[in-house]
Coordinates of C-alpha atoms in Angstrom, one line a residue:
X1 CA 123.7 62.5 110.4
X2 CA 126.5 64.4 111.7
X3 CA 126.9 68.1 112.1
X4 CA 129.5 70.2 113.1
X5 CA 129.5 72.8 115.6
X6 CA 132.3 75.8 115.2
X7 CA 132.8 78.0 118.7
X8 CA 134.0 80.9 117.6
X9 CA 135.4 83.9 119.5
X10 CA 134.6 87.1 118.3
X11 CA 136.9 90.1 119.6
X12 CA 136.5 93.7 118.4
X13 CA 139.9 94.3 117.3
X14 CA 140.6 97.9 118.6
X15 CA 140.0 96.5 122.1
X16 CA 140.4 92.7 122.5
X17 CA 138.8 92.6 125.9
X18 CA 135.8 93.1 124.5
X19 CA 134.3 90.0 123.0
X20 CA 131.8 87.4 122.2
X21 CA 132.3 83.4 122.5
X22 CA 129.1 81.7 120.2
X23 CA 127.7 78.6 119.1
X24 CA 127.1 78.0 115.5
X25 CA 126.1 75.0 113.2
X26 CA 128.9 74.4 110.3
X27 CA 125.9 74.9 107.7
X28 CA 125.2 78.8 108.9
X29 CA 125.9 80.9 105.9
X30 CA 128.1 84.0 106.6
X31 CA 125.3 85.8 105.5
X32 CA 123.7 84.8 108.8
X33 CA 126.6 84.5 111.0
X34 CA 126.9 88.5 110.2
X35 CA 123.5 88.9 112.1
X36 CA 124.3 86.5 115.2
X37 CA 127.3 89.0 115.4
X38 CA 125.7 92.0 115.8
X39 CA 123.2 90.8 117.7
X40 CA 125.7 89.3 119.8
X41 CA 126.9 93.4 120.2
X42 CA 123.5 94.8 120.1
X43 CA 124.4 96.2 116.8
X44 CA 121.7 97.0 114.4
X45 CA 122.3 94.9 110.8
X46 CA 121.1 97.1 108.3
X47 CA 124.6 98.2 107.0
X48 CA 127.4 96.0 105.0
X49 CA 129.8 93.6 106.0
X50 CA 132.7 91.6 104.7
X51 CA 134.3 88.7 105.8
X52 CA 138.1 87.7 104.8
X53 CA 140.2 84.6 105.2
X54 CA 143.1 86.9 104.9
X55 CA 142.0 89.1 107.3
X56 CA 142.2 92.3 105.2
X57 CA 139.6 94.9 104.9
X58 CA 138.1 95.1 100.9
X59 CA 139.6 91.6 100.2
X60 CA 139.1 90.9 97.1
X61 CA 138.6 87.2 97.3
X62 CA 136.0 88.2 100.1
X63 CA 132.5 87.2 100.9
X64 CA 130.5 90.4 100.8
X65 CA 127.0 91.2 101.5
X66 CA 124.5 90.3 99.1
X67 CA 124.1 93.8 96.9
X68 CA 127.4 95.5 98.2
X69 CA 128.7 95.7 94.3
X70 CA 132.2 95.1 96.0
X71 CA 133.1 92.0 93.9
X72 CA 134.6 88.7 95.8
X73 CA 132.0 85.7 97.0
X74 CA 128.4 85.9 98.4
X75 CA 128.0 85.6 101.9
X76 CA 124.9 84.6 100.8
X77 CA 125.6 81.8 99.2
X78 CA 128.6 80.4 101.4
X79 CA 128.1 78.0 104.7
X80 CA 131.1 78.1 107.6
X81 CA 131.5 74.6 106.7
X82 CA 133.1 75.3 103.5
X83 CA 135.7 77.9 104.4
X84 CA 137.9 74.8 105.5
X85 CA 138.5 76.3 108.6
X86 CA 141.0 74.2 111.4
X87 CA 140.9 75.4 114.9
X88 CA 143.1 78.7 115.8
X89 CA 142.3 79.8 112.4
X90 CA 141.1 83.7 112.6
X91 CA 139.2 85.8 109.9
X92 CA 138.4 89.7 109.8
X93 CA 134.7 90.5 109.8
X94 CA 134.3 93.9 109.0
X95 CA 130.8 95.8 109.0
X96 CA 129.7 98.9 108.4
X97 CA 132.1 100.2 105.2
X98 CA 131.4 103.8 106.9
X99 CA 132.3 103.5 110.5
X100 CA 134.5 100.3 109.7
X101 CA 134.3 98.2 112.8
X102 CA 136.6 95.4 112.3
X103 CA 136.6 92.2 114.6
X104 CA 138.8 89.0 114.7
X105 CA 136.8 85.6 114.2
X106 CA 139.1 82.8 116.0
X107 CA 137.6 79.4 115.7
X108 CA 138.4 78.1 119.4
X109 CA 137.1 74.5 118.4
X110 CA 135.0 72.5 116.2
X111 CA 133.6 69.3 117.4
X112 CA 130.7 66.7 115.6
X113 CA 127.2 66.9 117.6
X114 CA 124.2 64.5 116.6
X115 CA 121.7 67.1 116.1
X116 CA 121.8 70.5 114.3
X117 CA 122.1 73.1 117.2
X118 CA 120.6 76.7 117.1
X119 CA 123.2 79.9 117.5
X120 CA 124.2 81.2 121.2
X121 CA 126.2 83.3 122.9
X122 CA 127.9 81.1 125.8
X123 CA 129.9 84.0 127.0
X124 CA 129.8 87.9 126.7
X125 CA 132.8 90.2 127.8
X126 CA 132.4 94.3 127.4
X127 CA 130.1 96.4 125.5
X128 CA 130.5 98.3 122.5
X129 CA 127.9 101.9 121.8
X130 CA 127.8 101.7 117.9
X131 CA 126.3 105.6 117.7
X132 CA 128.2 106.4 120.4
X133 CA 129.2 109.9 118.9
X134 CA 125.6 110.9 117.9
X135 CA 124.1 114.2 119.2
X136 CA 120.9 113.4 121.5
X137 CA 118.5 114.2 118.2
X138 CA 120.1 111.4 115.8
X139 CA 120.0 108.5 119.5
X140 CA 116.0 109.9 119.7
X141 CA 115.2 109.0 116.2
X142 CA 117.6 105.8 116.0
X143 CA 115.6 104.8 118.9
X144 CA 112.5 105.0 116.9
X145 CA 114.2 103.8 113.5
X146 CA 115.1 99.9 115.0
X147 CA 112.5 99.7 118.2
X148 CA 110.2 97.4 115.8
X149 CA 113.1 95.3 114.6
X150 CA 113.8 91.9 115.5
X151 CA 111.3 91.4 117.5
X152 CA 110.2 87.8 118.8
X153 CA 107.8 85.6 116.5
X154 CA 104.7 85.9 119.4
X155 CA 104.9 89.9 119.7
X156 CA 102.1 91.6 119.5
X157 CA 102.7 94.4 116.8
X158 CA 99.3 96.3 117.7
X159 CA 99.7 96.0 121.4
X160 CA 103.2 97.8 120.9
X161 CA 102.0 100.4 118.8
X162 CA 99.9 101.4 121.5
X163 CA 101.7 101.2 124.1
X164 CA 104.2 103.8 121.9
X165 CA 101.3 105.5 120.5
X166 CA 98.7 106.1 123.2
X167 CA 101.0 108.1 125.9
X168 CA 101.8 110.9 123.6
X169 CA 97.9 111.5 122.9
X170 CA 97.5 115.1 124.2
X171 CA 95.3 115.4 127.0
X172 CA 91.4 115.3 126.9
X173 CA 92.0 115.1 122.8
X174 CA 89.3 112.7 122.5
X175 CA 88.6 112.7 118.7
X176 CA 92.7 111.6 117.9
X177 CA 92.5 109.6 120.6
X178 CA 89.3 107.7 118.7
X179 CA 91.0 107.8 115.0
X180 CA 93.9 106.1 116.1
X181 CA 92.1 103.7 118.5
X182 CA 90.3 103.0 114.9
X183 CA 93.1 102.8 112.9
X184 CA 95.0 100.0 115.0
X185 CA 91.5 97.6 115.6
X186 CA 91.5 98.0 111.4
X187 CA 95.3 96.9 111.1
X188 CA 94.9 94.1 114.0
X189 CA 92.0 92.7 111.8
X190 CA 94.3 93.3 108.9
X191 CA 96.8 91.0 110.4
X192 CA 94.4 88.2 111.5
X193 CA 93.5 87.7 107.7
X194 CA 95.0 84.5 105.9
X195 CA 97.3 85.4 103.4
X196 CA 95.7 83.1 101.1
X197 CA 92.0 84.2 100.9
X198 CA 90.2 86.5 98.9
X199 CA 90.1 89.1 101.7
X200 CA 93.6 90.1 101.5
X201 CA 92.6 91.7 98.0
X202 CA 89.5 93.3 100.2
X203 CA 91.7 95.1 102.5
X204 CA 91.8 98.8 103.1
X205 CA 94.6 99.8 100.6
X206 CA 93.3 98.4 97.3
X207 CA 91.0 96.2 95.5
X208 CA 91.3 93.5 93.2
X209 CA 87.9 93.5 91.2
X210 CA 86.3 92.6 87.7
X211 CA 86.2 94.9 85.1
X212 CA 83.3 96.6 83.8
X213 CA 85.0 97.7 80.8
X214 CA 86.0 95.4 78.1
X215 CA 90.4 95.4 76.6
X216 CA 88.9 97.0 73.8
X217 CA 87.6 100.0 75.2
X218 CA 90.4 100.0 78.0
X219 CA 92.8 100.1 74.5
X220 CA 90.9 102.7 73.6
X221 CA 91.1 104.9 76.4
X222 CA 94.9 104.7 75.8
X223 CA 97.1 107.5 73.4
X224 CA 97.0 106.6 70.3
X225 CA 100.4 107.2 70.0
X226 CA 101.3 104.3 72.2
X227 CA 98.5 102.1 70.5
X228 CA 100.4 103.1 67.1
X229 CA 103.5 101.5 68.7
X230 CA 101.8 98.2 69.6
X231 CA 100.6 98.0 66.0
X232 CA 104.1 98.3 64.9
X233 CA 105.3 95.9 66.8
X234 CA 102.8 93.2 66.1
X235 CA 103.4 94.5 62.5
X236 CA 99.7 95.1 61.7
X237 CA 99.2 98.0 59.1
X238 CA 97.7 101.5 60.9
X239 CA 94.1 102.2 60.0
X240 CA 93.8 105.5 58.5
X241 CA 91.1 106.8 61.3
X242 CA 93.0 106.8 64.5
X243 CA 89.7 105.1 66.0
X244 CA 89.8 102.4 64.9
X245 CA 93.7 101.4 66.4
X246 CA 91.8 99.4 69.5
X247 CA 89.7 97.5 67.2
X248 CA 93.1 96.6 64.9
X249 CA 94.2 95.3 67.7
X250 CA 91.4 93.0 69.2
X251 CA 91.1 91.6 65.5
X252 CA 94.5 90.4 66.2
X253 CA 94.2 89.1 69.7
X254 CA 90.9 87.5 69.0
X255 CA 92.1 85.7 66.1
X256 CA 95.8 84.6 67.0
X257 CA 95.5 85.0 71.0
X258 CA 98.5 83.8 71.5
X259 CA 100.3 86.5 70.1
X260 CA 99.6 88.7 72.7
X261 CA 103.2 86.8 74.4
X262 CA 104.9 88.1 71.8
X263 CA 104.9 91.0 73.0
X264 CA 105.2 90.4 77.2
X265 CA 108.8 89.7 79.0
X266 CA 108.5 86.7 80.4
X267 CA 108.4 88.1 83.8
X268 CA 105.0 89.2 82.8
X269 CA 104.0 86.1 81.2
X270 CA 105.2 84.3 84.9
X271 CA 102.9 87.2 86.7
X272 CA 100.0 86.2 84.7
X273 CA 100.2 83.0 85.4
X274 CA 100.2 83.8 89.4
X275 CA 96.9 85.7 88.3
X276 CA 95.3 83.7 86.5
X277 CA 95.6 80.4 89.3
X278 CA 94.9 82.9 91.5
X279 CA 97.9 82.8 93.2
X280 CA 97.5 85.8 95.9
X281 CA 100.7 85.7 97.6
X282 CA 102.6 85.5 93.8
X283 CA 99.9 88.8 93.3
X284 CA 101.0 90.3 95.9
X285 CA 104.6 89.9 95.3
X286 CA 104.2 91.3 91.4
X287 CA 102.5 94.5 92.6
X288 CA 105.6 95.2 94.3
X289 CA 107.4 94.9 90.8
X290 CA 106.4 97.5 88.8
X291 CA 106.9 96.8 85.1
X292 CA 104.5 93.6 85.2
X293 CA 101.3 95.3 86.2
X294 CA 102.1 98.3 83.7
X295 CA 102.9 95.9 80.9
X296 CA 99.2 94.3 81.3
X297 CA 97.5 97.8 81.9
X298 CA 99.4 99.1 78.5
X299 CA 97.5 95.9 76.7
X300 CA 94.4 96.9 78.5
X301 CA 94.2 93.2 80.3
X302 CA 94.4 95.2 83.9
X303 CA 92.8 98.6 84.9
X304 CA 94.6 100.3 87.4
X305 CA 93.3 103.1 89.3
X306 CA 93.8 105.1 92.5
X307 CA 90.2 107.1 94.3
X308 CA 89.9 106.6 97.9
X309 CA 92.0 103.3 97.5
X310 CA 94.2 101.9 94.6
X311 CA 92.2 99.2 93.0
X312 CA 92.7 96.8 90.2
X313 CA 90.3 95.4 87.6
X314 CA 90.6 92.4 85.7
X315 CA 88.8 92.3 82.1
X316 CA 87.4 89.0 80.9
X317 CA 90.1 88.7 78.2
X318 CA 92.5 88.6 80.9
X319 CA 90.9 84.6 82.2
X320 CA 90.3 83.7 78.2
X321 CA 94.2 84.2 77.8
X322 CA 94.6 80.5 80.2
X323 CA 94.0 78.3 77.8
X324 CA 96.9 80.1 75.4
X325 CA 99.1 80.4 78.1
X326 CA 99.0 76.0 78.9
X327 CA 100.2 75.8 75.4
X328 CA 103.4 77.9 75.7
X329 CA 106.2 75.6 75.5
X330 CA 109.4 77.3 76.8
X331 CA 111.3 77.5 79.6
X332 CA 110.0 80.9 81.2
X333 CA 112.1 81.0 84.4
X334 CA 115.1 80.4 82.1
X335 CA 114.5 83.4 79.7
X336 CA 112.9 85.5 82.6
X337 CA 116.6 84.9 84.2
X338 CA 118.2 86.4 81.1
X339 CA 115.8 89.1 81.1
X340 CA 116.6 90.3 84.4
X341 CA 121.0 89.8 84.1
X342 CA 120.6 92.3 80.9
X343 CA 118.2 94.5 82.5
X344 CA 120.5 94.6 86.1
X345 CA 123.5 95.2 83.1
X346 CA 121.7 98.3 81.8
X347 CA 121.3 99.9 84.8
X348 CA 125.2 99.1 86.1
X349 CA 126.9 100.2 83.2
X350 CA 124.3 102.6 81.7
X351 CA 125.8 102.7 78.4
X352 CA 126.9 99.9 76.2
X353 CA 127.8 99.1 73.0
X354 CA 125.8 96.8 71.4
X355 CA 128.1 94.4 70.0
X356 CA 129.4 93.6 73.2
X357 CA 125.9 93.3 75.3
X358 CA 125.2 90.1 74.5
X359 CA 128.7 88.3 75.2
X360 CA 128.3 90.1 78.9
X361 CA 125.2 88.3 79.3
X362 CA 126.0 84.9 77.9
X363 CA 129.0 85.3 80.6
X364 CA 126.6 85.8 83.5
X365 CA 124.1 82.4 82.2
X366 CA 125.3 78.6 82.6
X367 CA 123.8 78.2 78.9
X368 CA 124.6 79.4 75.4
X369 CA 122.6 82.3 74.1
X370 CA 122.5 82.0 70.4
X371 CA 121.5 85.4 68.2
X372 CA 118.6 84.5 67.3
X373 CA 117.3 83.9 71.0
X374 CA 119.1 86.7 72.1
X375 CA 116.9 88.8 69.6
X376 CA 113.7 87.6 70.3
X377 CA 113.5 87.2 73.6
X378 CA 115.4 89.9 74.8
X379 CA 116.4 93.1 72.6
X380 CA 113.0 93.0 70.8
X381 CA 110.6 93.2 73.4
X382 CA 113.2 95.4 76.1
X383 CA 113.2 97.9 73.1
X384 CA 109.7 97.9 72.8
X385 CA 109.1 98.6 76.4
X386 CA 111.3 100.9 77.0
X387 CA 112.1 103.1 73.9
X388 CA 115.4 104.9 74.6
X389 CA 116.6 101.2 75.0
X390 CA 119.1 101.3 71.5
X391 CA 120.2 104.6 70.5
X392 CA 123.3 105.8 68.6
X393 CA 125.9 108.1 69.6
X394 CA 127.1 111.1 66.5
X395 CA 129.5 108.8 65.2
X396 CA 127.0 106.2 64.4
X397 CA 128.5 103.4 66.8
X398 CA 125.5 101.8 68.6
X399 CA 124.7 101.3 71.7
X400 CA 122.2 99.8 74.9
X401 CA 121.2 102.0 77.5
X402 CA 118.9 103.0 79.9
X403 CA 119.6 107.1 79.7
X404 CA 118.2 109.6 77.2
X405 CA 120.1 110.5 74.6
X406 CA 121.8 113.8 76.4
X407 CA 122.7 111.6 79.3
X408 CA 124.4 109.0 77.3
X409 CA 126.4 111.6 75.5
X410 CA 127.7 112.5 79.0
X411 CA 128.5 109.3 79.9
X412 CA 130.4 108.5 77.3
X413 CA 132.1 111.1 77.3
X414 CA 133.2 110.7 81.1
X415 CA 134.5 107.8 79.6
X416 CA 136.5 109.1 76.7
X417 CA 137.6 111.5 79.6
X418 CA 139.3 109.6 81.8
X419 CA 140.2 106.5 79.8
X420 CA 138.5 103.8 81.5
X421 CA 139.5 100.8 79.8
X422 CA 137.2 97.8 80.3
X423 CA 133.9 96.9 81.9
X424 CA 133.5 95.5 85.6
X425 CA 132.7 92.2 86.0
X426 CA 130.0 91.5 88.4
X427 CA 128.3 88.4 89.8
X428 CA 125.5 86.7 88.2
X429 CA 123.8 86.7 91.5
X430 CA 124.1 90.0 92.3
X431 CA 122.8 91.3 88.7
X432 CA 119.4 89.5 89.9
X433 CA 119.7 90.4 93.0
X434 CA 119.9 93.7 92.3
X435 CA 116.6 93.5 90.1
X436 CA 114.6 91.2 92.9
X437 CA 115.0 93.9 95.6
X438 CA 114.0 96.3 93.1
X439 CA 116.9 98.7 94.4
X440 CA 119.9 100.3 92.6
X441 CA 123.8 99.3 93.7
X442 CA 125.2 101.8 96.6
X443 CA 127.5 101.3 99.3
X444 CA 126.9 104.7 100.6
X445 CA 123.2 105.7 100.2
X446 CA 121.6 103.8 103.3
X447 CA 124.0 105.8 106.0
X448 CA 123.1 109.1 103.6
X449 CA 120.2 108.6 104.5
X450 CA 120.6 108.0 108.5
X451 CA 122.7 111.4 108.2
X452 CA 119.8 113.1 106.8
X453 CA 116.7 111.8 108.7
X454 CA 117.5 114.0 112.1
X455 CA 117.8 116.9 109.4
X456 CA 115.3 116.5 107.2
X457 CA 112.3 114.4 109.1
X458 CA 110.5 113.3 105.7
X459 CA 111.9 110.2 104.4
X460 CA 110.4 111.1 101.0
X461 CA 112.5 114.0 100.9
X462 CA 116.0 112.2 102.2
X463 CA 114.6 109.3 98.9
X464 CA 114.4 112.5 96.3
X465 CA 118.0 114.1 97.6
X466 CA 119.3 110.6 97.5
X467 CA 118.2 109.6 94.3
X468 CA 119.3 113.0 92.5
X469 CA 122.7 112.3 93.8
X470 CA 122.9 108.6 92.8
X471 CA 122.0 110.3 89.2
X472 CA 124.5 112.3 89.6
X473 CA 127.0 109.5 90.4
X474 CA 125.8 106.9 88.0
X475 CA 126.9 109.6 85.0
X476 CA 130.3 109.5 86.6
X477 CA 131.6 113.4 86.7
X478 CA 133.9 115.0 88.4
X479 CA 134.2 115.9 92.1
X480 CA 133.5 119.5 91.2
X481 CA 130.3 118.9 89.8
X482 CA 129.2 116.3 92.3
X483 CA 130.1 118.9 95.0
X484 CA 128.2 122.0 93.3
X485 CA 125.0 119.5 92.8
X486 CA 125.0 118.6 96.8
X487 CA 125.4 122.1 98.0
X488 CA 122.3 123.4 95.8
X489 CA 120.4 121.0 97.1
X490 CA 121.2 121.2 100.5
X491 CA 120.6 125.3 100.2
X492 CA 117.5 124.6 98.7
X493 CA 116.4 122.1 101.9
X494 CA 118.4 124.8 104.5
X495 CA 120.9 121.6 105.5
X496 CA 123.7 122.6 107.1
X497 CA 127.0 120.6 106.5
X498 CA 128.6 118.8 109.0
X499 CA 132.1 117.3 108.8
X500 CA 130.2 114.0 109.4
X501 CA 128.2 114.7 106.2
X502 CA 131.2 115.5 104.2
X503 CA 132.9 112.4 105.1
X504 CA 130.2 110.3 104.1
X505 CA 129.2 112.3 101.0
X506 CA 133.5 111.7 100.0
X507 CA 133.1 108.0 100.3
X508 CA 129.9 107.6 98.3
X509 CA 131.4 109.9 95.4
X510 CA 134.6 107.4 95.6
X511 CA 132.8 104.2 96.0
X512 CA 129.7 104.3 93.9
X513 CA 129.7 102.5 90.6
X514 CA 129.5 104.3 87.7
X515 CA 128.2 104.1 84.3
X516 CA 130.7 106.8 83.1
X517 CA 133.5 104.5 84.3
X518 CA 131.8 101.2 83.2
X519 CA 130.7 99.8 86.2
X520 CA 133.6 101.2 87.7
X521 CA 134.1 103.3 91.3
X522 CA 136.7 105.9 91.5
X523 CA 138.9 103.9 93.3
X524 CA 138.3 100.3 91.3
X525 CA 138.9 102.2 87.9
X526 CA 142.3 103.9 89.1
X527 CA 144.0 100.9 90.9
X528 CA 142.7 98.3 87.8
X529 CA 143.6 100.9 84.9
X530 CA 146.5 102.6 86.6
X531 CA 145.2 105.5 85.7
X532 CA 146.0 108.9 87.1
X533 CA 142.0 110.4 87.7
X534 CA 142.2 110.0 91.3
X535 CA 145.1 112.4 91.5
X536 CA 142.4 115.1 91.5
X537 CA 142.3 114.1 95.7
X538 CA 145.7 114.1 96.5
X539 CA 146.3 114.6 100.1
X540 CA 143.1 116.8 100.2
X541 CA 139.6 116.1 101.4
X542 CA 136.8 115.9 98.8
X543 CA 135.2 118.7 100.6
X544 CA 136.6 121.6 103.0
X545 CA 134.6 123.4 105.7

């Protein structure tokens, strides 16, 4: 079979003498092509990129980075092959939508080869100092931040750590010396373990064991408020003594067990199923999602608990459930995919109104989602999860969202405020996307965050500061409030501002969709609505020192 391999010469375009000639197979996607780039330029490839045919910078028939939010194609999902590309064609590649380094793809030649050929650099002109303007504190820690990345398949993790670790032992300090000597034996023999055994689940972080306590007395354990809410929805009538709510319950499960899926997502029906075959890696990957585990602790299926190490204890009910779950008969990874579109739509947009939601997410499937489906599979069981899931505003319009009812109220009335007309369209990919990495859409945050670590030190702190901010943003306010909000909390953590800061701080207030403008950024809603709410920037910087 043939392949076809593209050389392509990649100049930075402030200074054309400096560039890269490579070697790439026709089937790389872009998404890849990014990273033999900036390895090509000893970048680091943590930020976002953009690639245009037209060579402009935010095209909006682009291919962006998988979870940029920025609209156009996936690089992702495209190959070089199909950008019909001739020879002396160029393209822009433009990375980093902060320090925005831009650099001209010319396709030199593209000849057929017999075999598929692995990326190169052939020749290498100039180098480029991506940080070049960082004070010695921020190069120290960027040294640290990317010393374990991409490093070769055989490296010996361990051996490096020591080899960082062990010189900066004070002297004669024999009993840290000892802990940490400890500590990297128990990861090595961490590593060596199969990932498909049962001592994964033995390891020093938690525990996967059986459960001395029955789902009946775990229900028990639980408030009875919340056990009053799984009565409701099973529609089984409330015993007068409180007491008795857990044994309601098993009376239900015991004698109709599969109606215990009536009330999971299908996300936690596919989780059990990993469980159940003992499928560790699956495992593994559901602890990492959050609402699966918690769904099956709220039925008392799965103890969770956290002493010396977190552990996890499976009740017998839990294995009785696999013969019920071999006689569901529906299409699971189909409604788990619906799940996740209107759960990625809640958190874009926020707020909205009901009797749109499900036209927005029968736009986003191949497949027509009736009423009736839509209902049962989707609003009944996300509003039972999550309560503050349908709420109505004063006026008695309806609505789906993901805020409390105070934060709504804001929201809309950001809205009402500055006219914002329609909803954002996004990519179907990118609204699962944005639920598989478990991670919230923002151009901005991950440099934020660089800014902040030489300042701050504890990445728990730069995630709480970030994560009040994107709060902040996802309500969609005005600059004045955004502004007061950082300074408190920079008083309050003694960070001093820095033009650098400031600059960054202005471009995620402008480019971070909003759920006050619909999915919206500041600039996106002004240029689409024609709209007059950026004038509030003028020729003036967001902030002033």
């Amino acid at each position: 079979m043939q392949e076809m391999k593209y050389t392509l010469k990649v100049s930075y375009k402030q200074q054309k003498e400096i560039f890269r000639i490579i070697e790439v197979s026709g089937g790389t996607k872009l998404d890849h092509l990014h990273k033999i780039i900036t390895n090509a330029f000893d970048f680091d490839d943590e930020h976002l990129y953009m690639f245009s045919l037209k060579r402009k910078k935010y095209d909006s028939d682009g291919y962006y980075a998988p979870g940029s939010g920025a609209g156009g194609h996936s690089a992702a999902r495209t190959r070089l092959n199909e950008l019909g590309l001739k020879p002396r064609n160029k393209i822009l590649f433009l990375y980093d939508f902060g320090d925005e380094w831009e650099f001209d793809v010319l396709v030199s030649k593209i000849t057929e080869v017999d075999k598929k050929i692995s990326s190169q650099v052939i020749e290498s002109q100039g180098q480029l100092e991506q940080y070049e303007d960082w004070d010695d504190e921020d190069e120290d820690w960027e040294d640290e931040y990317d010393l374990l990345e991409d490093l070769p398949e055989d490296c010996d993790v361990v051996d490096l750590l020591r080899e960082m670790i062990e010189p900066r032992i004070p002297e004669g300090d024999e009993d840290l010396a000892a802990d940490i000597s400890a500590w990297l034996d128990g990861l090595q023999s961490f590593l060596n373990m199969p990932v498909d055994t049962n001592a994964l689940y033995q390891a020093d972080f938690y525990q996967v064991e059986r459960s001395e306590l029955s789902q009946e007395e775990l229900l028990a354990q639980d408030d009875s408020e919340k056990l009053a809410l799984l009565l409701d929805a099973m529609n089984i009538q409330r015993p007068e003594d409180q007491g008795f709510y857990a044994k309601a319950l098993m009376k239900q499960f015991r004698c109709q067990p599969d109606s215990i899926f009536d009330l999971l997502m299908a996300e936690d029906i596919l989780f059990l199923q990993e469980l159940l075959n003992k499928d560790y890696h699956g495992f593994m990957i559901g602890l990492e999602i959050r609402n699966p585990v918690w769904h099956l602790h709220a039925l008392g299926l799965l103890n969770i608990g956290i002493e010396d190490i977190c552990f996890f204890e499976l009740t017998d009910e839990l294995d009785a459930l696999a013969e019920a779950l071999a006689r569901i008969d529906r299409d699971l990874e189909k409604e788990c995919e619906l799940e996740q579109i209107s759960q990625a739509l809640i958190n874009l947009y926020q707020v909205i109104e009901s009797n749109r939601f499900r036209q927005m997410v029968s736009d986003l499937v191949d497949w027509e989602v009736t009423d009736d489906y839509f209902e049962n599979f989707v609003i009944r069981k996300l509003s039972f999860w999550n309560q503050d899931f349908y709420q109505q505003d004063q006026a008695g319009n309806s609505y789906f969202t993901c805020c409390s009812a105070e934060t709504m109220a804001e929201v809309l009335a950001n809205r009402e405020k500055y006219k914002v007309r329609d909803y954002k369209k996004f990519d179907p990919q990118y609204c699962l996307e944005l639920i598989r990495d478990g991670k919230e859409v923002s151009i901005w945050c991950t440099r934020l965050k660089r800014e902040l670590k030489p300042k701050v030190g504890d990445i728990f702190e730069i995630e709480e500061i970030v994560s009040d901010l994107e709060d902040l943003l996802r309500i969609g306010g005005d600059q004045e409030v955004f502004l007061n909000q950082v300074m408190e909390k920079f008083d309050e953590m003694n960070i001093s501002m820095t033009q650098k800061l400031m600059d960054t701080l202005r471009k995620m207030y402008e480019n971070y969709p909003s759920g006050g403008l619909k999915g919206h950024n500041w600039h996106d809603n002004s240029r689409d609505n024609g709209s007059d709410q950026l004038s509030m920037f003028g020729d003036q910087p967001l902030f002033s020192i």
